[in-house]
mmCIF file of C-alpha atoms and ligand atoms in Angstrom:
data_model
loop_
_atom_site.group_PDB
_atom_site.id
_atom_site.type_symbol
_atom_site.label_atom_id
_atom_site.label_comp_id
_atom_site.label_asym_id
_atom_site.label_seq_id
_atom_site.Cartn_x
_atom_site.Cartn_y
_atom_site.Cartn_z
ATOM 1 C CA UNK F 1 19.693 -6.669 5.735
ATOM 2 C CA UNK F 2 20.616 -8.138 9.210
ATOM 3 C CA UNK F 3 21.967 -11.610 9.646
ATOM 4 C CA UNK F 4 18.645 -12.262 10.984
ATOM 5 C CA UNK F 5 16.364 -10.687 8.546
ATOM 6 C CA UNK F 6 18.331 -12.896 5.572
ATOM 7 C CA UNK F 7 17.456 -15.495 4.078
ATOM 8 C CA UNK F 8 18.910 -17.974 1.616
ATOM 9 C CA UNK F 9 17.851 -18.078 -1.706
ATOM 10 C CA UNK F 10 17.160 -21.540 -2.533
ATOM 11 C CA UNK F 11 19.683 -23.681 -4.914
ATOM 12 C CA UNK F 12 17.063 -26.045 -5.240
ATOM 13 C CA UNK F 13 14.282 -25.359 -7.456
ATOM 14 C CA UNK F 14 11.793 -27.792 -5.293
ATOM 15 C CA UNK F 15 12.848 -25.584 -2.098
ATOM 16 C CA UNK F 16 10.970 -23.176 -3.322
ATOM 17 C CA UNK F 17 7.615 -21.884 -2.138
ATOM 18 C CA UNK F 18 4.605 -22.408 -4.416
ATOM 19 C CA UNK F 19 2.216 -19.696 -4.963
ATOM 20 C CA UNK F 20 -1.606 -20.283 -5.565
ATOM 21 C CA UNK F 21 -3.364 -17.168 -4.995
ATOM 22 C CA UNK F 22 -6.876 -15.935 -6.368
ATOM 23 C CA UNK F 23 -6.682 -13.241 -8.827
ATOM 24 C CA UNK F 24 -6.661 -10.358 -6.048
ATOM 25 C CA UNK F 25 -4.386 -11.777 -3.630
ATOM 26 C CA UNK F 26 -2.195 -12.663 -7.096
ATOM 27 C CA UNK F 27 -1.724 -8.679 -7.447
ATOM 28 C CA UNK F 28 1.050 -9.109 -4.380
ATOM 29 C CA UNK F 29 2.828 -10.541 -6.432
ATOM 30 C CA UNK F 30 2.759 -8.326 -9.124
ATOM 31 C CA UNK F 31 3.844 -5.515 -6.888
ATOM 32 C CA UNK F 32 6.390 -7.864 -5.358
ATOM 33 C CA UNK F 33 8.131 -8.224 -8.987
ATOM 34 C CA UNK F 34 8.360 -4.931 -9.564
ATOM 35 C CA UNK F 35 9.920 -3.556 -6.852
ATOM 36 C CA UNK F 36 12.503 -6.547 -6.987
ATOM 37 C CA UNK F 37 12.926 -5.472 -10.396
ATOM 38 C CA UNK F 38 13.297 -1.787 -9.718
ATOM 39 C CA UNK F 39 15.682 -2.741 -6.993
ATOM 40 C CA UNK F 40 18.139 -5.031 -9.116
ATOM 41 C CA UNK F 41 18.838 -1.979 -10.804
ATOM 42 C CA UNK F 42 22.411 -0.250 -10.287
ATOM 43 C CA UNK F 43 20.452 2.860 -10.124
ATOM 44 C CA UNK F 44 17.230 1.871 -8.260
ATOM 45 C CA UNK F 45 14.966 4.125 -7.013
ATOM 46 C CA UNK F 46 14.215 2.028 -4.192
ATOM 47 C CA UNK F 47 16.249 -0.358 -1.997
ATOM 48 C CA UNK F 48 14.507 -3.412 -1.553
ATOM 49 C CA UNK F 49 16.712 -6.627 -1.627
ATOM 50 C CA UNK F 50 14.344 -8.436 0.786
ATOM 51 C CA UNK F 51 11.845 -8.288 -2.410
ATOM 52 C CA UNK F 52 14.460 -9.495 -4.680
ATOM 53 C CA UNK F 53 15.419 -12.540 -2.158
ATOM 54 C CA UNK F 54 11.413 -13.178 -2.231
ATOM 55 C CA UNK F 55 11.187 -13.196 -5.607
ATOM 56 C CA UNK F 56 14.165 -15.732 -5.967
ATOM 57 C CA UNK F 57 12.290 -17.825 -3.351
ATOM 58 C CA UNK F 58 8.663 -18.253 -4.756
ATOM 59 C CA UNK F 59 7.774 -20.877 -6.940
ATOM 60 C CA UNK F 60 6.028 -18.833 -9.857
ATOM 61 C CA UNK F 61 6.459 -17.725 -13.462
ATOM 62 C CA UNK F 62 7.119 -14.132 -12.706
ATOM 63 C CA UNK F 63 8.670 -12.658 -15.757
ATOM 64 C CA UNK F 64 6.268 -15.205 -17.940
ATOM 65 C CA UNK F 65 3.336 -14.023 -16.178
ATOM 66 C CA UNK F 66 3.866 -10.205 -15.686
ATOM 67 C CA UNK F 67 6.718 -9.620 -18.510
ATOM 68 C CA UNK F 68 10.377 -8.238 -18.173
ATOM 69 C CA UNK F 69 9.335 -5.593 -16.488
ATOM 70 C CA UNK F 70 11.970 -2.546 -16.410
ATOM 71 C CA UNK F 71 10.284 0.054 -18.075
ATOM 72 C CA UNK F 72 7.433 2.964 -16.983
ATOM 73 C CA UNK F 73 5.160 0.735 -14.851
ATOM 74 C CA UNK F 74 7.754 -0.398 -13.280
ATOM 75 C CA UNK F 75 9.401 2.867 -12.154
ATOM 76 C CA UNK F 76 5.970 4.449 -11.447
ATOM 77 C CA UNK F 77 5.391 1.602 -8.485
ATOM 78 C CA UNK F 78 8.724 2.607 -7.123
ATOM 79 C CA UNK F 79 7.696 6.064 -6.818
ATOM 80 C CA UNK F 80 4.416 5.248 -5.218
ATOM 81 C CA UNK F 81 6.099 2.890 -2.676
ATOM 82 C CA UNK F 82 8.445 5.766 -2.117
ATOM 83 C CA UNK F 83 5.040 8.171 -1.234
ATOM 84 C CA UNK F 84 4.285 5.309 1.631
ATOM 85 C CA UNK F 85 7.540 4.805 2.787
ATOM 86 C CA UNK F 86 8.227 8.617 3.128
ATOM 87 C CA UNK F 87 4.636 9.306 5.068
ATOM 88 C CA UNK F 88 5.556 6.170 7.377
ATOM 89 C CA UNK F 89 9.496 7.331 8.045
ATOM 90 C CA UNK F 90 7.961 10.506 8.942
ATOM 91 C CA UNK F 91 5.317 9.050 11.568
ATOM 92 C CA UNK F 92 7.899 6.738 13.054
ATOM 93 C CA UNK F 93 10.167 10.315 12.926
ATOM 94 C CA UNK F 94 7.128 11.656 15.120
ATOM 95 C CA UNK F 95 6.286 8.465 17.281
ATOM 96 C CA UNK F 96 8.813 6.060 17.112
ATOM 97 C CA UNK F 97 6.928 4.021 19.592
ATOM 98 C CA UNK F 98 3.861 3.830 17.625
ATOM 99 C CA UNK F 99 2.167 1.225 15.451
ATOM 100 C CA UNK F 100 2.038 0.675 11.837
ATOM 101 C CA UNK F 101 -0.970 -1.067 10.869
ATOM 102 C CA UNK F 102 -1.136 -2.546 7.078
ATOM 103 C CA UNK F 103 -3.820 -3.097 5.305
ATOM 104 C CA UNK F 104 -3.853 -5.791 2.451
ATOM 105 C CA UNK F 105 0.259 -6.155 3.170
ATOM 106 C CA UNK F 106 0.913 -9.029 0.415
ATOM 107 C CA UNK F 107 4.147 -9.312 0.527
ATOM 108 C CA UNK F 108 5.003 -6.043 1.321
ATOM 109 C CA UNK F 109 8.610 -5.552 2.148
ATOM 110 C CA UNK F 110 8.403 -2.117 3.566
ATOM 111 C CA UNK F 111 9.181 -3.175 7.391
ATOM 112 C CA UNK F 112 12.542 -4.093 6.086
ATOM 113 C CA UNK F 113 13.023 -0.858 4.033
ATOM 114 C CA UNK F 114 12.098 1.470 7.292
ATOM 115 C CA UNK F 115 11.340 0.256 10.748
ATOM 116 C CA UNK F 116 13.323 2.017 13.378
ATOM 117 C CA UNK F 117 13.375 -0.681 15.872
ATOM 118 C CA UNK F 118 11.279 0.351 17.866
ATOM 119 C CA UNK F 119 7.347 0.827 16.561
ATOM 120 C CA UNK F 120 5.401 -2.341 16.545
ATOM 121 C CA UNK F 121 3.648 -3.154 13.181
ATOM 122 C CA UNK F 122 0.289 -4.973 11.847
ATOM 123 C CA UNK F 123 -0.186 -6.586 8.673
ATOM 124 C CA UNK F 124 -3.709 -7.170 8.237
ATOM 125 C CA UNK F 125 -4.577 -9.271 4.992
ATOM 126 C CA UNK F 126 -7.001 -12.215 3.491
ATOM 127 C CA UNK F 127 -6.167 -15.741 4.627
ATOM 128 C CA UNK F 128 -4.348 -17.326 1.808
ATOM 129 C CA UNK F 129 -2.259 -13.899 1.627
ATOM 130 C CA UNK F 130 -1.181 -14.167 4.910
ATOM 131 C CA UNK F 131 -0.411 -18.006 4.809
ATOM 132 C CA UNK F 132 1.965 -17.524 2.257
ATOM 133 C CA UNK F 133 3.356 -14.314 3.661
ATOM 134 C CA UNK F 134 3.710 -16.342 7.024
ATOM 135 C CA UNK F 135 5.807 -18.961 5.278
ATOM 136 C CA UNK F 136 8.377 -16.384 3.152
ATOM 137 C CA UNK F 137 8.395 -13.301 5.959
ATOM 138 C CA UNK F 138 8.268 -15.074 9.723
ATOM 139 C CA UNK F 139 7.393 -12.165 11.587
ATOM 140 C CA UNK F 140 9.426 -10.704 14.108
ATOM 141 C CA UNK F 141 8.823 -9.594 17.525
ATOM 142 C CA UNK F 142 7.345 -6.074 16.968
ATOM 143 C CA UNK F 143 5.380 -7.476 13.781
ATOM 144 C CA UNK F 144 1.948 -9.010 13.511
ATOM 145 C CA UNK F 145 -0.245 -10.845 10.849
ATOM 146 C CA UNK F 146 -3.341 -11.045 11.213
ATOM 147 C CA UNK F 147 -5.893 -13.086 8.278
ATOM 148 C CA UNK F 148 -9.048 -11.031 8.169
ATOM 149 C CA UNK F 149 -11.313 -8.936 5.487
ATOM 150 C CA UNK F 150 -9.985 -5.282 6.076
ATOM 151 C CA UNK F 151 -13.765 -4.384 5.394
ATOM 152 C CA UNK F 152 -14.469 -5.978 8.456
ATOM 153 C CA UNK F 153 -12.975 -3.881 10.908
ATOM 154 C CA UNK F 154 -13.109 -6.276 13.514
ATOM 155 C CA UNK F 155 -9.002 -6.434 13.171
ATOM 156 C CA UNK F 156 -8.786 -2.646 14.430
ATOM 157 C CA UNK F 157 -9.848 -4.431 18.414
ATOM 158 C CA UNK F 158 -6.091 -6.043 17.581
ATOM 159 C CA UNK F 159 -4.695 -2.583 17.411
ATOM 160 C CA UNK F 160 -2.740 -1.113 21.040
ATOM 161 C CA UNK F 161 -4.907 2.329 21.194
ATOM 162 C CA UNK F 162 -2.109 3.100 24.166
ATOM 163 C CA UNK F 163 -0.053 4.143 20.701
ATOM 164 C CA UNK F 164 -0.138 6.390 18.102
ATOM 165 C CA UNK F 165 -1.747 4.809 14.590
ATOM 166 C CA UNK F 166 -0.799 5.693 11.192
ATOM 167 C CA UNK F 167 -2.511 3.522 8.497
ATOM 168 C CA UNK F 168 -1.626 1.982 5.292
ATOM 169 C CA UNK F 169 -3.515 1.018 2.404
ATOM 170 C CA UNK F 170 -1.098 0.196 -0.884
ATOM 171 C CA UNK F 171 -2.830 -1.181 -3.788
ATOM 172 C CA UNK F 172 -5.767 -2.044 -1.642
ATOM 173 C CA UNK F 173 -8.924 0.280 -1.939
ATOM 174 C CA UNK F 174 -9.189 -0.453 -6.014
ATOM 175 C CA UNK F 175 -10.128 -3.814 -5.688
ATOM 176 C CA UNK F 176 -13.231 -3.201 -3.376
ATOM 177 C CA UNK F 177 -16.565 -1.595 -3.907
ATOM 178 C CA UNK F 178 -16.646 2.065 -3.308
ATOM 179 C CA UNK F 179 -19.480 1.966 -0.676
ATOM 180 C CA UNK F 180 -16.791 -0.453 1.297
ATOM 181 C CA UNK F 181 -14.149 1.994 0.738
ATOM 182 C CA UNK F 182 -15.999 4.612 1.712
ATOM 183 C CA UNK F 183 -17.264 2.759 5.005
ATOM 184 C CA UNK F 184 -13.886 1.532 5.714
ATOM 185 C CA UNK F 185 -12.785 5.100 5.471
ATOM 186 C CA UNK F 186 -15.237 6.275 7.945
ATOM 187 C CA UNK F 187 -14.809 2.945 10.198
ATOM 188 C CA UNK F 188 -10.770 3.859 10.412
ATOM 189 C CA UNK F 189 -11.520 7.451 11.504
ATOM 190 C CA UNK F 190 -13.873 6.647 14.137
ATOM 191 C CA UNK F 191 -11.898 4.109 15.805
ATOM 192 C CA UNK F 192 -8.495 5.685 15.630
ATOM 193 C CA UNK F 193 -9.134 9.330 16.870
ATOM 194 C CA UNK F 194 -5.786 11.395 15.754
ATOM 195 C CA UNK F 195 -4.241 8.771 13.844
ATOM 196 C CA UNK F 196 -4.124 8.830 9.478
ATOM 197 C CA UNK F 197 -4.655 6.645 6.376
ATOM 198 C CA UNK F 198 -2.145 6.923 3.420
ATOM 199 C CA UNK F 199 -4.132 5.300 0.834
ATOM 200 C CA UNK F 200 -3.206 5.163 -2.987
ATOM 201 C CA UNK F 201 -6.041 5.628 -6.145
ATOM 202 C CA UNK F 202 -6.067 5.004 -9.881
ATOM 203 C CA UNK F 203 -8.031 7.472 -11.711
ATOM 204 C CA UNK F 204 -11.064 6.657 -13.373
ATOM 205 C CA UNK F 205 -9.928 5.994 -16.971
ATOM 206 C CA UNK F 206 -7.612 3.320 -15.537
ATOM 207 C CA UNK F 207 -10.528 1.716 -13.417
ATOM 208 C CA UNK F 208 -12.910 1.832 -16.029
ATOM 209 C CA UNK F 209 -10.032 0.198 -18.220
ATOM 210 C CA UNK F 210 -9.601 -2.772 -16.102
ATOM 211 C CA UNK F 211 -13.738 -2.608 -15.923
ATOM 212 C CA UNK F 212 -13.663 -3.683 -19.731
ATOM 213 C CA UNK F 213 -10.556 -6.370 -19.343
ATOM 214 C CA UNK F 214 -8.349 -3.963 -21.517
ATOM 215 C CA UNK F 215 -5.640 -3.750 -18.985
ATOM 216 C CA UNK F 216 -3.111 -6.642 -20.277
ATOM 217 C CA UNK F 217 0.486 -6.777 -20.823
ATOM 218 C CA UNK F 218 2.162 -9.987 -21.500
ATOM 219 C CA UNK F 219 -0.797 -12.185 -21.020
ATOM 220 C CA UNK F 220 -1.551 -10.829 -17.706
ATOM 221 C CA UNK F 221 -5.038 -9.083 -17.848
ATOM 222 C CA UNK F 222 -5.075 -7.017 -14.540
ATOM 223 C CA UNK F 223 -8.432 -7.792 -12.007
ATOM 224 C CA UNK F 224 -11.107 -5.215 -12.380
ATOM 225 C CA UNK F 225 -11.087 -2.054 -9.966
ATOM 226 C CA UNK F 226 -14.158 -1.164 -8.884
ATOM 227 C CA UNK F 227 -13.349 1.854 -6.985
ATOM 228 C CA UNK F 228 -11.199 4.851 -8.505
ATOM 229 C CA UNK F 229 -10.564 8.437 -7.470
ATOM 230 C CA UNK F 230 -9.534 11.358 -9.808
ATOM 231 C CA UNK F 231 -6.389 12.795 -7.865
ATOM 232 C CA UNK F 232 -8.654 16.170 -8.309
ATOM 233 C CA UNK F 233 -11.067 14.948 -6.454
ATOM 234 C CA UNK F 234 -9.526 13.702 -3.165
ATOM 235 C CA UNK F 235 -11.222 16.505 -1.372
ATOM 236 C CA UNK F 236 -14.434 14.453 -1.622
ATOM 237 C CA UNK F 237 -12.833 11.833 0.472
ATOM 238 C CA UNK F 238 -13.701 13.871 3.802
ATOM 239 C CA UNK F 239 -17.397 13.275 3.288
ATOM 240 C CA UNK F 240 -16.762 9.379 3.824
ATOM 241 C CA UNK F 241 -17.388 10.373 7.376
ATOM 242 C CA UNK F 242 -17.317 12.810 10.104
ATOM 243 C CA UNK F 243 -14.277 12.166 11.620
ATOM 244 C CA UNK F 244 -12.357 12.598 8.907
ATOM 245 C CA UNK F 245 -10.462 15.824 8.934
ATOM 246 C CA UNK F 246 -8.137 16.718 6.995
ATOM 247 C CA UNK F 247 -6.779 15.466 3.272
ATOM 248 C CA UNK F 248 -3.061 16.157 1.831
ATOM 249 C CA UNK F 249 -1.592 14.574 -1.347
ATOM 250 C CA UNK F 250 1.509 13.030 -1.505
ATOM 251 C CA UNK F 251 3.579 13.762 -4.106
ATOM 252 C CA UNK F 252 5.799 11.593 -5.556
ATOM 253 C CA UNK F 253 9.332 12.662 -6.326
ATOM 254 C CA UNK F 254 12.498 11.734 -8.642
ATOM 255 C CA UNK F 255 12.438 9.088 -11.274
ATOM 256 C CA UNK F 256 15.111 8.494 -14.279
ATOM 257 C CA UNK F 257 14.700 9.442 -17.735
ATOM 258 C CA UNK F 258 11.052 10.370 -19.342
ATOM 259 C CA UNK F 259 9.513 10.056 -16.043
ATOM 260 C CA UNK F 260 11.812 12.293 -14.190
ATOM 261 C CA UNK F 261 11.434 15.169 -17.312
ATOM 262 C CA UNK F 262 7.514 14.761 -17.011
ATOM 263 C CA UNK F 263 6.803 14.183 -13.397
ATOM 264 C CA UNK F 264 6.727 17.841 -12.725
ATOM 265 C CA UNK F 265 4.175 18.841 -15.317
ATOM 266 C CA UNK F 266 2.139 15.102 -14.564
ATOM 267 C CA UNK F 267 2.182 16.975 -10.966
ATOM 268 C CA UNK F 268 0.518 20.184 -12.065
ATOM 269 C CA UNK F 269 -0.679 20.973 -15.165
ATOM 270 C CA UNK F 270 -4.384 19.425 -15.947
ATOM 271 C CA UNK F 271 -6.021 17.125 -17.289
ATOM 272 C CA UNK F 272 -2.830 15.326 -16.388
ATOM 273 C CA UNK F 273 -2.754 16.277 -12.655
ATOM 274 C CA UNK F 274 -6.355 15.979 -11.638
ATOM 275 C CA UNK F 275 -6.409 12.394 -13.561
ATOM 276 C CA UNK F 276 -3.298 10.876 -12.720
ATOM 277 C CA UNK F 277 -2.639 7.916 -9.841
ATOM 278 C CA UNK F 278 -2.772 9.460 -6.463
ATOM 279 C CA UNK F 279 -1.230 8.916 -3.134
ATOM 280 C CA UNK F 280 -3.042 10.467 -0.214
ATOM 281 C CA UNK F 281 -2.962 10.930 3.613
ATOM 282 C CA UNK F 282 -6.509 11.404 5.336
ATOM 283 C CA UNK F 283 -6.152 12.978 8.856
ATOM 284 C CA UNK F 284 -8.632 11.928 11.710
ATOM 285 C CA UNK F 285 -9.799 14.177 13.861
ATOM 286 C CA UNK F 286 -8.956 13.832 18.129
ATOM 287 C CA UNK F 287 -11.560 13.433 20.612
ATOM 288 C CA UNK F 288 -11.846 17.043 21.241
ATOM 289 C CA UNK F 289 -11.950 17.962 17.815
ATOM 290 C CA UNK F 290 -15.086 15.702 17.806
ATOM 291 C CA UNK F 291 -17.274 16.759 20.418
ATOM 292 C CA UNK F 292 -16.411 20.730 19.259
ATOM 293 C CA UNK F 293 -17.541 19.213 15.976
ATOM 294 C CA UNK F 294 -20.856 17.533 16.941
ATOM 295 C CA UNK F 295 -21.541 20.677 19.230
ATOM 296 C CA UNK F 296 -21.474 23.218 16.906
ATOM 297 C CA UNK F 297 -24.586 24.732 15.724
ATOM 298 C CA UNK F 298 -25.621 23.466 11.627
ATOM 299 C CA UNK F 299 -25.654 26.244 9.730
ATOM 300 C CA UNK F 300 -28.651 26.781 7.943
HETATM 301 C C1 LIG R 401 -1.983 -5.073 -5.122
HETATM 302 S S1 LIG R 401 -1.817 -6.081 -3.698
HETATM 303 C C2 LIG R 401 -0.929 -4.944 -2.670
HETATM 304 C C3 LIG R 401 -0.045 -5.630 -1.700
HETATM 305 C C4 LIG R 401 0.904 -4.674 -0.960
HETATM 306 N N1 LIG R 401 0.195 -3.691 -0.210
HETATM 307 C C5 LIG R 401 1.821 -4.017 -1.956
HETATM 308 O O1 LIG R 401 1.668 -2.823 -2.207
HETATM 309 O O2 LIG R 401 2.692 -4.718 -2.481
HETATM 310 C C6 LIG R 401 -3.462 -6.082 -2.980
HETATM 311 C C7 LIG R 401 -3.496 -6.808 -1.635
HETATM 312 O O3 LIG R 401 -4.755 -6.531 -1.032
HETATM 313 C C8 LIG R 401 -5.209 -7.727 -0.436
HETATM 314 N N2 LIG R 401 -6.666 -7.628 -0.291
HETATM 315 C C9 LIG R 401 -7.611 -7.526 -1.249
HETATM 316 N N3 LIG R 401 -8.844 -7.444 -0.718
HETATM 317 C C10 LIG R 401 -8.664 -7.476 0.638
HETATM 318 C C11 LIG R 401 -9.542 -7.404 1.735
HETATM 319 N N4 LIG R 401 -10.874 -7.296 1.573
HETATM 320 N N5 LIG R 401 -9.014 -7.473 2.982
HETATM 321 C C12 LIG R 401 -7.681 -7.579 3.174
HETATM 322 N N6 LIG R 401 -6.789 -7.641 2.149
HETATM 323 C C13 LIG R 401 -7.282 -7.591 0.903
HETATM 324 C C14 LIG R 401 -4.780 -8.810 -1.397
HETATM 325 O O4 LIG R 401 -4.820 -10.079 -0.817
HETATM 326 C C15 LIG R 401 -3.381 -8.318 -1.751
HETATM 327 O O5 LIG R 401 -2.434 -8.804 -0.850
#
C-alpha cells in the first residue's frame, strides 16, 4: 500500500465505523472477512492488507457473526477472487486506459490489489453499500461510486463509451431473480458492444440450500439465492440475449492442502465439474458483428 492508500487502524474502539446493513448488502462483509482472513496468513493466497485494515476498522462482530474462518470456505473465496483479479489484470494488460466497472462492489478491495494507474474504475452498488464504502474507501481520482440498483441499468449512461469496458459481477447475480439476471445480462451486452462480464455462480444444490435456510455456520444463516447456474451449463448463458457472443470459464488455480490435491479433479471429472461454483467471462459482440448477425438469413 501507498502512503496515500493507508489508513490507520483505529486505537480507539469508538473510532470505529459502525455497520448496519440489510441482509444482502451484509454479504460484503462476509466476503470482506474472508479475504482479510486469507490474507493474514503467512502463506496467503491472496494479498489483500487493505481488507485486513478494513476489517480492523469496522465496528462489527466479525468472527462472532461469520466464525474463525480459516478453513475450506475461506480458501475457496480466495481462489474465486483470484479468477476476477486475473480476468481484470489481463484487460488492464490489453487496455490499460480502459474502465473497470463493478457491479455490487461492497467493499471490494480489488482496486488496491491491481489497478495499473492508469484505467479509471466504477463501483456501482445499493445506497447503504455505497455510504459505508464511501466512509472506509474515499475514492480516488480514477475511481467512482455510484448508489444505484445494478438491475436498473440506468448507471451504464455513467460509463465513458470513448473506453474499453470489462465488467464485474462478484457475489452479485445469486441474490437476484433469474429473469433480472438474465435481463441484466442482455442489457450489459447491448450497451457495451465489445466489452465482457466476468460473473461468478453457485450451482444449484447450493442455491436450493440457501432456498430452505440450511446454509448456516456459526449462527450466520446465509440469504437465499434465487438464481444459480450449474458450471455445465454456462453455455446457456448466450441465450440471455443476442449480443452475447461468446462464453469461457475461468478456472481457478492453486490452493494449499486438500483443496490444492482436489482442485484438479473438482475441475474435470463430473458430477463434480459440471456442479461446482463457477467463474465465467461472457464476450459481447462489436457493432459489426451485430449487424452481420441480424442480417443473416434464419435458418429454417
Ligand atoms: C456478496 S456481496 C459481494 C461484494 C463484492 N463484490 C465482493 O465480492 O466482496 C454482494 C453485493 O451485492 C450488492 N447488491 C445486491 N443486490 C444489488 C443490486 N440489485 N444492485 C447493486 N448491488 C447489489 C450488495 O449490496 C453487496 O454489496
Amino acid at each position: 500500500m501507498t502512503s496515500e492508500q493507508s489508513e490507520q487502524a483505529p486505537e480507539n474502539e469508538s473510532e470505529k465505523v459502525k455497520a448496519g446493513l440489510g441482509a444482502i448488502p451484509e454479504t460484503a462483509l462476509w466476503t470482506l472477512y474472508h479475504r482479510a482472513v486469507e490474507a493474514r496468513r503467512p502463506d496467503a493466497l491472496l494479498i489483500d492488507p487493505r481488507a485486513v485494515d478494513l476489517v480492523e476498522r469496522i465496528d462489527f462482530p466479525f468472527e462472532e457473526r461469520f466464525g474463525p474462518g480459516g478453513g475450506v470456505q475461506t480458501q475457496v473465496q480466495a481462489l474465486r477472487v483470484g479468477c476476477f483479479d486475473r480476468e481484470v489484470e489481463d484487460f488492464l494488460a490489453r487496455e490499460p486506459r480502459g474502465t473497470v466497472v463493478c457491479l455490487g462492489d461492497g467493499l471490494e478491495t480489488q482496486y488496491w490489489r491491481v489497478d495499473n494507474g492508469r484505467a479509471q474504475w466504477l463501483s456501482v452498488d445499493l445506497p447503504e453499500s455505497i455510504a459505508l464504502r464511501e466512509s472506509l474507501l474515499p475514492p480516488g481520482p480514477r475511481q467512482r461510486y455510484l448508489a444505484a440498483d445494478a438491475t436498473d441499468l440506468g448507471w451504464a449512461e455513467e460509463v465513458d463509451r470513448s473506453r474499453e469496458v470489462l465488467l464485474t459481477a462478484q457475489g452479485l447475480l445469486m441474490y437476484l431473480p433469474p429473469a433480472q439476471v438474465r435481463a441484466l445480462i442482455a442489457g450489459c451486452a447491448e450497451r457495451f458492444p465489445g466489452g465482457s462480464l466476468v460473473l461468478d455462480a453457485v450451482p444449484h444444490w447450493f442455491g436450493r440450500l440457501t432456498r430452505s435456510g440450511r446454509v448456516r455456520s456459526h449462527g450466520y444463516q446465509a440469504p437465499p439465492m434465487p438464481w444459480s447456474m450449474d458450471a455445465g451449463q454456462r453455455a446457456k448463458l448466450c441465450t440471455a440475449g443476442p449480443a452475447v457472443a461468446a462464453v469461457r470459464d475461468v478456472r481457478p488455480s492453486g490452493g494449499r492442502g486438500l483443496v490444492r490435491a482436489l482442485l484438479p479433479l473438482a475441475l474435470t471429472v463430473p458430477p463434480l465439474s459440471t456442479r461446482r461454483p463457477s467463474v465465467t467471462v461472457l464476450e459481447f459482440a462489436e457493432r459489426s458483428e451485430r449487424s452481420e448477425r441480424s442480417e443473416r438469413p434464419e435458418r429454417s
